[in-house]
Amino acid sequence: MHSTPFTTPTRMACALALAGAACSALAQGEAPKYGGTLNFASSSAGVTTLSWDLADWQATLQTRDTGQFYEQLFAVDLSKAKSRGGKYPFTISGWQPSDAVRGELAESWSWPTPLTLEVKLRQGVKFPAKKSVMDERELVAEDIVYNFNRMNTSPKRTQGYYDHVDKVEAKDRHTVVFHFNKYIADWDYRFGNGFFSGIVPKEVVAAGAGNWKNVNGTGPFMLTNVAQGNSLTFSKNPVYWDKLTIGGKSYQLPFVDRVVHRVIKDDSTQQSALRTGKIDILSSIPWEAARELKKSTPQLQWNRWLTTAAPRVALRVDAKPFNDVRVRRALNMAVNKQEIVDKFYGGEAALFTFPMHPEYVGYHKPLNEQPASVQELFKYDPAKARKLLAEAGYPNGFAFKMQICSCNVESMELMPLVAAYLEGVGVKMEITPMEYGAHLSAMTSHTNAAGYLTAIPDVNPTTSLRINFGKDQVYNAPMMNDPKFDARVAEANGERDEAKRQQMLRELTTQVLDQAPAIWMPAPYRYTAWWPWVKNYGGEMFVGAGRFAPIHAQLWIDQELKKKMGF
């Protein structure tokens, strides 16, 4: 249970704060109201879930939608959100601060030995009855063991994902023991609050876990309808276990009767749906659209957040000309990145030390604190770029192919600008648009061209360096192969002392930035907007990898205010 320090505001105070998040924060002191439907569109509003079976390992497609009903061992303590007086925005998908982790299905956990993790489950957590699938029953330790073994033996699993675990067993009905063969710092992410951590009952698997009509979990909502390409409807779980304390009184969750996830592929249609009140929350809005919406719909409330998915042109370091670090550094210096921030993004972007996002408290070292050799990669210096190219044997420049996904309109507009900067130092970047499947396949099969535009986000501090720059890793578009670097990353992930681990990863980030395996680009800001009738909400997006169900469970709809506002 969680409590909040806010007291009941007057309606007038809230009305004065309609344009900002203050109203949402103040609203937490109000007595919550049950009922109604929450309509929202997420940051992946145009993507349709391909399979409902977690063992198909489809990452965000699963946690975004299946996370409404498949719970995990861990989540975050939402009382530590900025909108509730805390210090975290909870807008990062794949990582949560160690001091904000909360047990979800886990009531407590401990380390009896350095390589033994013991997790005690909450008692009384139930799977609801599902017609033709299962009877109502309690979650038990065997469910955790079953899920671990099923995910670990799936033919589609990520290789090596659970190699640190020898065995998982049920000590008793509500205690699970994980036997490690080595410690890794992101153990909780791998099977606790990551993209593949949802707990699926064996009855659902027996009925067919890939079919949405069979899915069933312990979460706050139950999937009750799928209108392919249009919407997903989730209804309140009548036996959900969690409660929320407000003003000293405990309330059963969730507050809303239904959650409808609108699948809206066109940005302008999403924004129109928000403006006309057809959706209550739109989680990801480009800065230009946000400016227009603030003018046309001043009642909306806002939260700005820096995306983790900064675009960057990966440069293959395993072949000429990019096997020469001078060439890679030259291309970085040839691009006026600050001008891109100011003019292309209208100031709504930032340069940061990828993959350590500024929200990674303790792991992120700001650009202005980096060595001069790193800082110069983010500064426009075409004269030095030409000098480095000449030193590397390319006084007249060269041409290279850069593959880009035609699915990303913003990047399709940005890359010709980057190409023009490069031409200023004699380098011709040939932009090759590809449809989504072919573009992704080029990287995952390691057949991508010398240049490859990627926006694969940083996942979490202990994982991002490995998956983006480790040998043979799927997302390693630059084809980096540095055994010493890989060993050091593994060593950092095995360090139990978080302060030491943070220092190691900060140093490794500096090292990879300095090697310039990509043209580092600015990350744009995005906006989340919601109507004032959405209460107990401050723009929070995730409680774990792609999951937002506990956030939706704690908010409510003020139907009276909605009606007064003409909707």
Coordinates of C-alpha atoms in Angstrom, one line a residue:
M1 CA 0.0 0.0 0.0
H2 CA 1.1 3.5 -0.7
S3 CA 0.2 6.9 0.8
T4 CA 0.4 10.4 -0.5
P5 CA 1.2 13.6 1.3
F6 CA -1.3 15.8 -0.5
T7 CA -4.4 17.3 1.0
T8 CA -7.8 17.9 -0.6
P9 CA -7.6 21.0 -2.9
T10 CA -10.5 23.3 -3.7
R11 CA -12.0 23.1 -7.2
M12 CA -10.8 26.7 -7.8
A13 CA -7.2 25.8 -7.1
C14 CA -7.3 23.0 -9.5
A15 CA -8.9 25.1 -12.2
L16 CA -6.1 27.6 -11.9
A17 CA -3.6 24.8 -12.6
L18 CA -5.3 23.2 -15.6
A19 CA -2.4 23.9 -17.9
G20 CA 0.2 22.1 -15.9
A21 CA 0.9 19.0 -13.9
A22 CA 0.2 20.8 -10.6
C23 CA -3.5 20.1 -11.0
S24 CA -2.9 16.4 -11.3
A25 CA -0.6 16.3 -8.3
L26 CA -3.1 18.3 -6.2
A27 CA -5.9 16.0 -7.3
Q28 CA -4.3 13.2 -5.4
G29 CA -5.8 14.5 -2.2
E30 CA -9.3 14.1 -3.5
A31 CA -11.4 11.1 -2.7
P32 CA -11.1 8.7 -5.7
K33 CA -14.1 7.8 -7.8
Y34 CA -14.9 4.4 -9.2
G35 CA -16.2 3.6 -12.6
G36 CA -15.8 4.9 -16.1
T37 CA -13.5 4.1 -19.0
L38 CA -9.9 5.3 -19.6
N39 CA -9.1 5.8 -23.2
F40 CA -5.5 6.2 -24.2
A41 CA -3.0 5.9 -27.0
S42 CA 0.6 5.0 -26.1
S43 CA 4.0 5.7 -27.5
S44 CA 3.5 2.6 -29.7
A45 CA -0.1 3.5 -30.6
G46 CA 0.3 2.3 -34.2
V47 CA 1.7 -1.1 -33.5
T48 CA -0.4 -4.2 -33.2
T49 CA 0.6 -7.1 -31.0
L50 CA 1.6 -10.1 -33.1
S51 CA 1.4 -12.8 -30.4
W52 CA 0.0 -12.9 -26.9
D53 CA 2.4 -15.7 -25.9
L54 CA 5.3 -14.3 -23.9
A55 CA 7.4 -17.3 -24.9
D56 CA 7.5 -15.8 -28.4
W57 CA 9.9 -13.2 -26.9
Q58 CA 8.5 -10.2 -28.7
A59 CA 9.6 -7.6 -26.0
T60 CA 7.6 -4.4 -26.0
L61 CA 4.8 -5.8 -28.0
Q62 CA 4.2 -8.0 -25.1
T63 CA 4.7 -5.9 -22.1
R64 CA 2.7 -3.0 -23.5
D65 CA -0.5 -5.0 -23.8
T66 CA 0.0 -8.2 -21.9
G67 CA 1.3 -6.1 -19.0
Q68 CA -2.2 -5.1 -18.2
F69 CA -2.9 -8.7 -16.9
Y70 CA 0.4 -10.5 -16.6
E71 CA 2.1 -9.2 -13.5
Q72 CA 5.8 -9.6 -12.6
L73 CA 7.8 -10.1 -9.4
F74 CA 8.8 -6.4 -9.2
A75 CA 7.5 -3.0 -10.3
V76 CA 8.1 0.5 -9.0
D77 CA 6.8 2.5 -6.0
L78 CA 4.6 5.1 -7.7
S79 CA 4.6 7.2 -4.5
K80 CA 8.1 8.2 -5.5
A81 CA 6.9 9.8 -8.7
K82 CA 7.7 13.5 -9.2
S83 CA 4.0 14.3 -9.4
R84 CA 3.6 12.8 -5.9
G85 CA 6.5 14.6 -4.3
G86 CA 9.2 12.1 -5.3
K87 CA 12.2 12.5 -7.6
Y88 CA 11.5 10.1 -10.5
P89 CA 9.4 10.8 -13.6
F90 CA 9.0 7.1 -14.5
T91 CA 9.2 7.8 -18.2
I92 CA 12.1 5.3 -18.8
S93 CA 10.9 1.9 -20.1
G94 CA 13.6 -0.6 -19.3
W95 CA 15.1 0.5 -16.0
Q96 CA 14.0 1.6 -12.6
P97 CA 16.2 3.1 -9.8
S98 CA 17.2 0.7 -7.1
D99 CA 15.6 2.9 -4.4
A100 CA 12.3 2.9 -6.2
V101 CA 11.8 -0.8 -6.8
R102 CA 8.7 -2.3 -5.2
G103 CA 7.6 -5.9 -5.0
E104 CA 4.6 -6.6 -7.1
L105 CA 4.0 -10.4 -6.9
A106 CA 7.0 -10.5 -4.6
E107 CA 6.3 -9.5 -1.1
S108 CA 10.0 -9.6 -0.1
W109 CA 13.3 -11.0 -1.3
S110 CA 16.7 -11.7 0.2
W111 CA 20.1 -13.3 -0.4
P112 CA 20.7 -16.1 2.0
T113 CA 24.0 -16.7 0.2
P114 CA 25.8 -14.6 -2.4
L115 CA 24.4 -16.8 -5.2
T116 CA 21.0 -17.7 -3.8
L117 CA 18.0 -15.4 -4.2
E118 CA 14.9 -16.2 -2.1
V119 CA 11.6 -14.5 -3.1
K120 CA 8.6 -14.7 -0.9
L121 CA 5.3 -14.2 -2.8
R122 CA 2.3 -12.2 -1.7
Q123 CA -0.3 -14.5 -0.3
G124 CA -3.9 -14.3 -1.6
V125 CA -3.0 -13.1 -5.1
K126 CA -5.4 -14.8 -7.5
F127 CA -5.9 -15.6 -11.1
P128 CA -9.5 -14.8 -11.9
A129 CA -11.8 -17.4 -13.4
K130 CA -11.7 -17.6 -17.2
K131 CA -14.4 -19.5 -19.0
S132 CA -13.2 -22.6 -20.7
V133 CA -9.6 -21.8 -19.6
M134 CA -9.3 -22.0 -15.8
D135 CA -11.1 -21.6 -12.5
E136 CA -10.2 -18.9 -10.0
R137 CA -7.1 -19.9 -8.0
E138 CA -4.2 -18.5 -6.0
L139 CA -0.8 -17.7 -7.5
V140 CA 1.8 -20.0 -6.0
A141 CA 5.5 -20.6 -6.2
E142 CA 5.2 -23.3 -8.8
D143 CA 3.8 -20.7 -11.2
I144 CA 7.1 -18.8 -11.0
V145 CA 9.1 -22.0 -11.5
Y146 CA 6.9 -23.0 -14.5
N147 CA 7.3 -19.7 -16.2
F148 CA 11.0 -19.5 -15.8
N149 CA 11.5 -23.0 -17.2
R150 CA 9.1 -22.4 -20.1
M151 CA 10.8 -19.1 -21.1
N152 CA 14.3 -20.6 -20.7
T153 CA 13.4 -23.6 -23.0
S154 CA 11.6 -21.6 -25.6
P155 CA 13.1 -22.0 -29.1
K156 CA 12.7 -18.2 -29.6
R157 CA 14.5 -17.2 -26.4
T158 CA 17.3 -14.7 -26.4
Q159 CA 20.5 -16.7 -26.2
G160 CA 22.3 -16.5 -22.9
Y161 CA 19.5 -14.5 -21.2
Y162 CA 19.3 -16.9 -18.2
D163 CA 22.7 -18.4 -18.3
H164 CA 23.4 -16.9 -14.8
V165 CA 20.7 -19.1 -13.3
D166 CA 21.3 -22.9 -12.7
K167 CA 17.9 -23.7 -11.2
V168 CA 14.7 -22.2 -9.9
E169 CA 12.6 -24.2 -7.4
A170 CA 9.7 -23.8 -5.0
K171 CA 10.8 -24.0 -1.4
D172 CA 7.2 -23.9 -0.3
R173 CA 3.8 -22.8 -1.5
H174 CA 4.8 -19.1 -1.5
T175 CA 8.6 -19.1 -1.6
V176 CA 10.7 -19.3 -4.8
V177 CA 14.5 -19.9 -4.8
F178 CA 16.8 -18.8 -7.6
H179 CA 20.2 -20.6 -7.7
F180 CA 22.7 -18.5 -9.5
N181 CA 26.0 -19.6 -10.9
K182 CA 27.2 -16.0 -11.1
Y183 CA 25.9 -12.7 -10.0
I184 CA 24.7 -10.1 -12.6
A185 CA 23.5 -6.7 -11.6
D186 CA 20.4 -6.8 -13.8
W187 CA 19.1 -10.1 -12.4
D188 CA 15.8 -8.3 -11.4
Y189 CA 15.4 -7.0 -15.0
R190 CA 16.0 -10.5 -16.5
F191 CA 13.3 -12.3 -14.6
G192 CA 11.6 -9.7 -12.4
N193 CA 10.6 -6.5 -14.2
G194 CA 11.9 -7.0 -17.8
F195 CA 10.3 -7.4 -21.2
F196 CA 9.9 -11.2 -20.7
S197 CA 9.0 -11.4 -17.0
G198 CA 5.2 -11.8 -17.0
I199 CA 3.7 -14.7 -15.1
V200 CA 1.4 -16.9 -17.2
P201 CA -0.6 -19.6 -15.6
K202 CA -0.1 -23.1 -17.0
E203 CA -3.9 -23.3 -17.8
V204 CA -3.5 -20.5 -20.3
V205 CA -0.6 -22.3 -22.0
A206 CA -2.7 -25.4 -22.2
A207 CA -5.5 -23.5 -23.8
G208 CA -3.2 -21.7 -26.2
A209 CA -1.3 -18.7 -24.9
G210 CA -1.0 -17.1 -28.3
N211 CA -4.8 -16.6 -28.6
W212 CA -5.9 -13.4 -26.9
K213 CA -9.2 -15.1 -26.0
N214 CA -7.3 -17.4 -23.6
V215 CA -5.0 -14.9 -21.8
N216 CA -5.5 -14.4 -18.1
G217 CA -3.3 -13.1 -15.3
T218 CA -3.3 -11.6 -11.8
G219 CA -3.0 -8.0 -13.0
P220 CA -5.6 -5.2 -12.5
F221 CA -7.3 -5.7 -15.9
M222 CA -8.5 -8.6 -18.0
L223 CA -8.4 -8.5 -21.9
T224 CA -12.0 -8.7 -23.0
N225 CA -11.9 -7.6 -26.6
V226 CA -9.5 -7.1 -29.5
A227 CA -10.6 -5.1 -32.5
Q228 CA -7.6 -5.8 -34.8
G229 CA -6.0 -2.6 -35.9
N230 CA -8.5 -0.5 -33.9
S231 CA -8.5 -1.0 -30.2
L232 CA -7.9 -3.3 -27.2
T233 CA -10.4 -3.4 -24.4
F234 CA -9.4 -4.4 -20.8
S235 CA -12.0 -4.8 -18.0
K236 CA -11.5 -4.5 -14.3
N237 CA -10.2 -7.7 -12.6
P238 CA -12.8 -8.4 -9.9
V239 CA -10.3 -10.3 -7.7
Y240 CA -7.3 -7.9 -8.1
W241 CA -5.2 -7.9 -4.9
D242 CA -3.7 -4.4 -4.6
K243 CA -4.9 -1.3 -2.7
L244 CA -4.0 2.4 -2.5
T245 CA -4.0 4.5 0.6
I246 CA -5.2 8.1 0.2
G247 CA -5.8 10.5 3.1
G248 CA -5.4 7.6 5.5
K249 CA -8.1 5.5 3.8
S250 CA -7.4 2.3 1.9
Y251 CA -9.1 1.9 -1.5
Q252 CA -9.3 -1.2 -3.6
L253 CA -7.8 -1.0 -7.1
P254 CA -8.4 -0.4 -9.9
F255 CA -10.7 2.6 -10.0
V256 CA -11.7 2.5 -13.6
D257 CA -14.0 -0.2 -15.0
R258 CA -12.3 -0.4 -18.3
V259 CA -9.2 0.6 -20.2
V260 CA -9.3 1.0 -23.9
H261 CA -6.0 1.1 -25.8
R262 CA -6.6 2.9 -29.1
V263 CA -4.5 1.7 -32.0
I264 CA -4.1 4.9 -34.0
K265 CA -1.4 4.8 -36.6
D266 CA -1.5 8.4 -37.8
D267 CA 0.0 11.1 -35.5
S268 CA -2.5 13.8 -36.6
T269 CA -5.4 11.4 -36.0
Q270 CA -4.0 10.6 -32.5
Q271 CA -3.9 14.3 -31.7
S272 CA -7.3 15.0 -33.1
A273 CA -8.7 12.2 -30.8
L274 CA -7.0 13.8 -27.8
R275 CA -8.2 17.3 -28.7
T276 CA -11.9 16.1 -29.1
G277 CA -11.8 14.1 -25.8
K278 CA -12.0 10.7 -27.5
I279 CA -8.9 9.7 -25.7
D280 CA -8.0 10.8 -22.2
I281 CA -4.2 10.3 -22.4
L282 CA -1.8 10.5 -25.3
S283 CA 1.6 9.4 -24.1
S284 CA 3.9 10.4 -27.0
I285 CA 3.5 13.7 -28.9
P286 CA 6.2 15.4 -31.1
W287 CA 7.2 18.8 -30.0
E288 CA 5.7 20.6 -33.0
A289 CA 2.3 19.0 -32.4
A290 CA 2.6 19.8 -28.6
R291 CA 3.0 23.5 -29.4
E292 CA -0.1 23.5 -31.5
L293 CA -2.1 21.5 -29.0
K294 CA -1.2 23.9 -26.2
K295 CA -2.6 26.7 -28.3
S296 CA -5.8 25.0 -29.5
T297 CA -6.5 23.0 -26.3
P298 CA -5.1 25.0 -23.3
Q299 CA -7.0 22.8 -20.8
L300 CA -4.6 19.9 -21.4
Q301 CA -2.0 19.0 -18.8
W302 CA 1.6 18.2 -19.9
N303 CA 4.7 16.3 -19.1
R304 CA 7.9 16.6 -21.2
W305 CA 10.4 13.8 -21.4
L306 CA 13.6 13.1 -23.3
T307 CA 13.4 10.0 -25.5
T308 CA 15.9 7.2 -25.0
A309 CA 15.7 6.4 -28.7
A310 CA 18.2 8.9 -30.1
P311 CA 18.8 8.4 -33.8
R312 CA 22.4 7.7 -34.8
V313 CA 24.1 6.6 -37.9
A314 CA 26.0 3.4 -37.0
L315 CA 29.3 3.2 -38.8
R316 CA 30.7 -0.3 -39.5
V317 CA 34.0 -0.5 -37.8
D318 CA 34.9 -3.8 -39.4
A319 CA 35.6 -2.5 -42.9
K320 CA 37.0 0.5 -44.7
P321 CA 36.7 3.4 -44.4
F322 CA 35.2 3.2 -40.9
N323 CA 37.8 0.9 -39.5
D324 CA 39.8 4.0 -39.1
V325 CA 38.7 6.0 -36.0
R326 CA 39.9 9.2 -37.5
V327 CA 37.2 8.8 -40.3
R328 CA 34.5 8.1 -37.7
R329 CA 35.5 11.1 -35.6
A330 CA 35.6 13.3 -38.7
L331 CA 32.0 12.5 -39.7
N332 CA 30.9 13.5 -36.2
M333 CA 32.7 16.8 -36.3
A334 CA 31.3 17.5 -39.8
V335 CA 27.7 17.6 -38.5
N336 CA 26.4 20.7 -36.8
K337 CA 24.5 19.0 -34.1
Q338 CA 23.6 22.1 -32.1
E339 CA 22.1 23.6 -35.2
I340 CA 20.0 20.5 -35.6
V341 CA 18.8 20.9 -32.0
D342 CA 18.0 24.6 -32.5
K343 CA 16.5 24.6 -36.0
F344 CA 15.4 21.1 -36.9
Y345 CA 14.0 20.4 -33.4
G346 CA 13.2 23.9 -32.5
G347 CA 15.3 23.6 -29.3
E348 CA 13.2 20.6 -28.2
A349 CA 16.1 18.1 -28.2
A350 CA 19.3 17.4 -26.3
L351 CA 22.7 15.9 -26.8
F352 CA 23.5 13.2 -24.3
T353 CA 26.1 10.5 -23.7
F354 CA 24.4 7.5 -25.4
P355 CA 23.6 5.0 -24.1
M356 CA 23.5 6.5 -20.6
H357 CA 20.3 8.6 -20.5
P358 CA 20.3 11.5 -18.1
E359 CA 17.5 9.8 -16.1
Y360 CA 20.0 7.0 -15.3
V361 CA 20.9 8.6 -12.0
G362 CA 24.5 7.7 -11.0
Y363 CA 25.3 6.1 -14.3
H364 CA 25.0 9.2 -16.5
K365 CA 28.0 11.5 -16.8
P366 CA 26.9 14.8 -18.5
L367 CA 28.5 15.7 -21.7
N368 CA 30.1 18.8 -20.2
E369 CA 32.0 16.6 -17.7
Q370 CA 33.4 14.3 -20.4
P371 CA 37.0 14.5 -21.6
A372 CA 37.7 17.0 -24.3
S373 CA 38.2 14.2 -26.9
V374 CA 34.5 13.2 -26.4
Q375 CA 33.2 16.7 -26.2
E376 CA 34.7 17.6 -29.6
L377 CA 32.6 14.9 -31.2
F378 CA 29.5 16.9 -30.5
K379 CA 30.9 20.2 -31.7
Y380 CA 30.8 21.5 -35.3
D381 CA 34.4 21.6 -36.7
P382 CA 34.4 21.0 -40.4
A383 CA 38.0 22.2 -40.7
K384 CA 39.3 19.5 -38.3
A385 CA 37.0 17.0 -40.0
R386 CA 38.7 17.6 -43.4
K387 CA 42.1 17.4 -41.7
L388 CA 41.3 14.0 -40.1
L389 CA 40.0 12.7 -43.4
A390 CA 43.2 13.7 -45.2
E391 CA 45.3 12.1 -42.5
A392 CA 43.3 8.9 -42.9
G393 CA 44.0 8.9 -46.7
Y394 CA 40.7 10.4 -47.9
P395 CA 41.6 14.1 -48.8
N396 CA 38.9 14.1 -51.5
G397 CA 36.4 12.3 -49.3
F398 CA 34.4 9.1 -50.2
A399 CA 30.9 7.8 -50.7
F400 CA 29.0 5.3 -48.5
K401 CA 25.6 3.8 -48.3
M402 CA 23.3 4.5 -45.3
Q403 CA 20.3 2.4 -44.8
I404 CA 17.2 4.0 -43.2
C405 CA 13.7 2.8 -42.3
S406 CA 11.1 4.5 -44.4
C407 CA 8.7 4.0 -41.5
N408 CA 10.2 6.9 -39.6
V409 CA 9.1 10.2 -41.1
E410 CA 11.1 12.4 -38.8
S411 CA 14.4 10.5 -39.6
M412 CA 13.5 10.6 -43.3
E413 CA 13.4 14.4 -43.0
L414 CA 16.5 14.6 -40.8
M415 CA 19.0 12.5 -42.8
P416 CA 19.1 14.7 -45.9
L417 CA 20.2 17.5 -43.6
V418 CA 23.0 15.3 -42.2
A419 CA 24.0 14.3 -45.7
A420 CA 24.3 18.0 -46.6
Y421 CA 26.7 18.5 -43.7
L422 CA 28.8 15.6 -44.7
E423 CA 29.0 16.8 -48.3
G424 CA 30.6 19.9 -46.9
V425 CA 33.7 17.8 -46.1
G426 CA 33.6 15.8 -49.3
V427 CA 31.7 12.8 -48.0
K428 CA 28.6 11.6 -49.9
M429 CA 26.1 9.7 -47.8
E430 CA 23.8 7.7 -50.1
I431 CA 20.5 7.4 -48.3
T432 CA 18.8 4.1 -48.9
P433 CA 15.2 3.8 -47.6
M434 CA 14.0 0.4 -46.7
E435 CA 10.7 -0.9 -45.4
Y436 CA 10.6 -1.9 -41.7
G437 CA 11.1 -5.6 -42.0
A438 CA 14.0 -5.4 -44.4
H439 CA 15.7 -2.7 -42.5
L440 CA 15.5 -4.5 -39.2
S441 CA 16.6 -7.8 -40.8
A442 CA 19.7 -6.1 -42.2
M443 CA 20.9 -5.3 -38.7
T444 CA 19.8 -8.5 -36.9
S445 CA 21.5 -10.6 -39.6
H446 CA 24.6 -8.4 -39.5
T447 CA 24.4 -7.7 -43.2
N448 CA 23.7 -4.0 -42.8
A449 CA 25.5 -1.5 -45.0
A450 CA 28.5 0.6 -43.9
G451 CA 26.1 3.2 -42.6
Y452 CA 22.9 2.2 -40.8
L453 CA 20.4 4.5 -39.1
T454 CA 19.3 3.1 -35.8
A455 CA 17.2 4.4 -32.9
I456 CA 17.3 1.3 -30.8
P457 CA 16.9 2.7 -27.3
D458 CA 19.1 2.3 -24.3
V459 CA 17.5 -0.5 -22.2
N460 CA 19.0 0.0 -18.8
P461 CA 22.5 1.1 -17.5
T462 CA 23.8 -2.5 -17.2
T463 CA 22.4 -3.8 -20.4
S464 CA 22.7 -1.0 -23.0
L465 CA 26.5 -1.1 -23.5
R466 CA 26.4 -4.8 -24.0
I467 CA 23.5 -5.1 -26.5
N468 CA 24.5 -2.0 -28.6
F469 CA 28.3 -2.6 -28.7
G470 CA 29.0 -6.2 -27.6
K471 CA 30.4 -8.7 -30.1
D472 CA 27.7 -10.6 -32.0
Q473 CA 24.9 -8.8 -30.2
V474 CA 21.8 -8.3 -32.3
Y475 CA 21.7 -4.5 -32.0
N476 CA 25.4 -4.1 -32.6
A477 CA 25.0 -2.3 -35.9
P478 CA 28.6 -0.9 -35.9
M479 CA 29.9 -4.5 -35.6
M480 CA 32.2 -3.6 -32.7
N481 CA 34.4 -6.4 -31.6
D482 CA 36.6 -5.5 -28.6
P483 CA 37.1 -8.4 -26.2
K484 CA 38.6 -6.2 -23.5
F485 CA 35.6 -3.9 -23.7
D486 CA 33.2 -6.8 -23.5
A487 CA 35.0 -8.3 -20.6
R488 CA 35.0 -5.0 -18.7
V489 CA 31.2 -4.6 -19.4
A490 CA 30.7 -8.2 -18.0
E491 CA 32.8 -7.3 -15.0
A492 CA 30.7 -4.2 -14.3
N493 CA 27.5 -6.2 -14.5
G494 CA 28.9 -8.6 -12.0
E495 CA 29.8 -5.9 -9.5
R496 CA 27.4 -6.0 -6.5
D497 CA 28.5 -2.6 -5.1
E498 CA 26.3 -0.2 -7.1
A499 CA 28.6 2.8 -6.6
K500 CA 31.5 0.9 -8.0
R501 CA 29.4 -0.4 -10.9
Q502 CA 28.2 3.1 -11.7
Q503 CA 31.8 4.3 -11.9
M504 CA 32.9 1.4 -14.2
L505 CA 30.0 1.9 -16.5
R506 CA 30.5 5.7 -16.7
E507 CA 34.1 5.0 -17.7
L508 CA 33.1 2.4 -20.3
T509 CA 30.5 4.9 -21.8
T510 CA 33.2 7.5 -22.2
Q511 CA 35.4 4.8 -23.9
V512 CA 32.8 3.8 -26.4
L513 CA 31.8 7.4 -27.1
D514 CA 35.4 8.3 -27.8
Q515 CA 35.7 5.5 -30.4
A516 CA 32.8 7.1 -32.3
P517 CA 31.2 3.9 -33.8
A518 CA 28.3 6.1 -34.8
I519 CA 27.5 9.7 -35.7
W520 CA 25.9 10.7 -32.4
M521 CA 22.7 12.7 -32.9
P522 CA 20.5 14.7 -30.7
A523 CA 17.6 13.0 -28.9
P524 CA 14.2 14.8 -29.2
Y525 CA 11.9 15.6 -26.4
R526 CA 8.4 14.2 -26.5
Y527 CA 5.3 15.1 -24.6
T528 CA 2.6 13.3 -22.7
A529 CA -0.8 15.1 -22.5
W530 CA -3.9 14.3 -20.6
W531 CA -7.2 15.9 -19.7
P532 CA -7.8 17.4 -16.2
W533 CA -10.5 14.8 -15.5
V534 CA -7.8 12.2 -15.3
K535 CA -6.9 12.2 -11.6
N536 CA -3.9 10.9 -9.7
Y537 CA -1.7 11.1 -12.8
G538 CA 1.3 13.2 -13.6
G539 CA 2.6 11.8 -16.9
E540 CA 4.2 8.6 -15.6
M541 CA 4.6 6.0 -18.4
F542 CA 6.3 2.9 -17.1
V543 CA 6.7 0.8 -14.0
G544 CA 9.0 -1.7 -15.7
A545 CA 9.9 -2.7 -19.2
G546 CA 7.1 -1.2 -21.3
R547 CA 4.5 -1.8 -18.6
F548 CA 1.9 0.8 -17.4
A549 CA -1.0 -1.2 -15.9
P550 CA -0.3 -0.3 -12.3
I551 CA -0.3 3.4 -13.3
H552 CA -3.7 3.0 -14.9
A553 CA -4.9 1.1 -11.9
Q554 CA -4.2 4.0 -9.6
L555 CA -5.8 6.8 -11.7
W556 CA -9.5 7.6 -11.9
I557 CA -11.9 9.6 -14.1
D558 CA -13.8 12.5 -12.7
Q559 CA -17.0 12.1 -14.7
E560 CA -18.6 15.3 -13.3
L561 CA -15.6 17.4 -14.3
K562 CA -15.6 15.8 -17.7
K563 CA -19.3 16.6 -18.2
K564 CA -18.7 20.2 -17.0
M565 CA -16.0 20.6 -19.6
G566 CA -18.5 19.6 -22.3
F567 CA -17.4 16.0 -22.9

